Short mmCIF file of C-alpha atoms in Angstrom, two decimals:
data_model
loop_
_atom_site.label_atom_id
_atom_site.label_comp_id
_atom_site.label_asym_id
_atom_site.label_seq_id
_atom_site.Cartn_x
_atom_site.Cartn_y
_atom_site.Cartn_z
CA UNK A 1 -4.57 20.87 -2.33
CA UNK A 2 -2.13 18.05 -2.98
CA UNK A 3 -3.33 14.33 -3.52
CA UNK A 4 -0.52 11.75 -3.09
CA UNK A 5 -0.86 8.26 -4.30
CA UNK A 6 1.37 5.36 -3.60
CA UNK A 7 1.21 1.86 -5.32
CA UNK A 8 2.90 -1.12 -3.66
CA UNK A 9 3.90 -4.25 -5.66
CA UNK A 10 4.27 -7.11 -3.05
CA UNK A 11 5.30 -10.55 -3.18
CA UNK A 12 3.85 -12.75 -0.31
CA UNK A 13 5.75 -15.42 1.37
CA UNK A 14 4.36 -18.82 2.28
CA UNK A 15 0.97 -18.41 0.59
CA UNK A 16 -0.67 -21.38 -1.23
CA UNK A 17 -4.12 -20.19 -1.71
CA UNK A 18 -6.51 -16.96 -2.09
CA UNK A 19 -7.76 -17.62 1.52
CA UNK A 20 -4.12 -17.52 2.97
CA UNK A 21 -3.72 -14.46 0.76
CA UNK A 22 -6.58 -12.68 2.60
CA UNK A 23 -5.24 -13.72 5.88
CA UNK A 24 -2.03 -11.85 5.13
CA UNK A 25 -3.10 -8.85 3.21
CA UNK A 26 -6.21 -7.73 5.35
CA UNK A 27 -4.23 -7.16 8.54
CA UNK A 28 -1.68 -5.10 6.83
CA UNK A 29 -4.50 -2.87 5.21
CA UNK A 30 -6.14 -2.67 8.52
CA UNK A 31 -2.72 -1.46 10.22
CA UNK A 32 -2.22 1.04 7.72
CA UNK A 33 -6.01 2.26 8.21
CA UNK A 34 -5.47 2.29 12.03
CA UNK A 35 -2.12 3.90 12.25
CA UNK A 36 -3.05 6.46 9.43
CA UNK A 37 -6.84 7.46 9.77
CA UNK A 38 -6.36 9.91 7.06
CA UNK A 39 -5.51 7.77 4.22
CA UNK A 40 -7.36 5.58 1.99
CA UNK A 41 -5.81 2.12 1.60
CA UNK A 42 -7.16 -1.00 -0.40
CA UNK A 43 -5.74 -4.12 -2.23
CA UNK A 44 -5.88 -2.95 -5.93
CA UNK A 45 -4.32 -5.59 -7.93
CA UNK A 46 -3.19 -9.07 -8.66
CA UNK A 47 -6.52 -10.13 -7.07
CA UNK A 48 -6.42 -13.43 -8.69
CA UNK A 49 -2.87 -14.54 -7.82
CA UNK A 50 -2.08 -16.08 -4.45
CA UNK A 51 1.49 -14.90 -3.89
CA UNK A 52 1.20 -11.28 -5.36
CA UNK A 53 -0.64 -8.44 -4.33
CA UNK A 54 -0.81 -4.66 -4.98
CA UNK A 55 -1.73 -2.24 -2.34
CA UNK A 56 -2.70 1.43 -3.18
CA UNK A 57 -2.78 4.13 -0.87
CA UNK A 58 -3.96 7.70 -1.21
CA UNK A 59 -3.67 10.94 1.03
CA UNK A 60 -4.92 14.52 0.58
CA UNK A 61 -3.14 17.33 2.12
CA UNK A 62 -2.54 21.08 1.79
CA UNK A 63 1.20 20.69 1.35
CA UNK A 64 3.33 18.43 -1.04
CA UNK A 65 5.79 17.72 1.88
CA UNK A 66 3.07 16.40 4.10
CA UNK A 67 1.62 14.22 1.24
CA UNK A 68 5.19 12.62 0.73
CA UNK A 69 5.93 12.34 4.42
CA UNK A 70 2.75 10.45 4.97
CA UNK A 71 3.23 8.11 2.05
CA UNK A 72 6.97 7.45 2.91
CA UNK A 73 5.64 6.43 6.57
CA UNK A 74 2.96 4.00 4.98
CA UNK A 75 5.73 2.47 2.57
CA UNK A 76 8.15 1.91 5.62
CA UNK A 77 5.24 0.50 7.85
CA UNK A 78 4.58 -2.15 5.02
CA UNK A 79 8.05 -2.89 3.99
CA UNK A 80 8.89 -4.05 7.66
CA UNK A 81 6.46 -6.93 7.63
CA UNK A 82 8.71 -10.09 7.49
CA UNK A 83 6.04 -12.15 5.69
CA UNK A 84 6.21 -10.06 2.60
CA UNK A 85 8.75 -8.68 -0.07
CA UNK A 86 8.31 -5.34 -1.37
CA UNK A 87 9.08 -5.57 -4.89
CA UNK A 88 8.39 -1.99 -6.17
CA UNK A 89 7.00 1.38 -4.83
CA UNK A 90 5.38 4.11 -6.99
CA UNK A 91 4.77 7.55 -5.75
CA UNK A 92 2.60 9.86 -7.42
CA UNK A 93 1.82 13.54 -6.55
CA UNK A 94 -1.10 15.64 -8.03
CA UNK A 95 -1.78 19.39 -7.43
CA UNK A 96 -5.44 20.49 -7.87
CA UNK A 97 -3.94 23.39 -10.07
CA UNK A 98 -2.63 20.86 -12.48
CA UNK A 99 -4.77 19.98 -15.50
#
């Protein structure tokens, strides 16, 4: 069993308040959940900054290759949103046999 984790650091475009930030971030999170129902996704960082956000995504799979493919697809989906700039993406893969 493998667990894949993806952390995306994102700069938001023309956003001037936390309310506007929510109107950008919520649809992105919802789209990932809709397109990939087997993943967990949430805003995980920069909660008090209105132009930055961090989105975390996790997936569990029987193979490392499937974990990587799903996380790559999620990253690609988010990166193509024109209203955001993806600053960094950090992939991690955990194996249940590791301590």
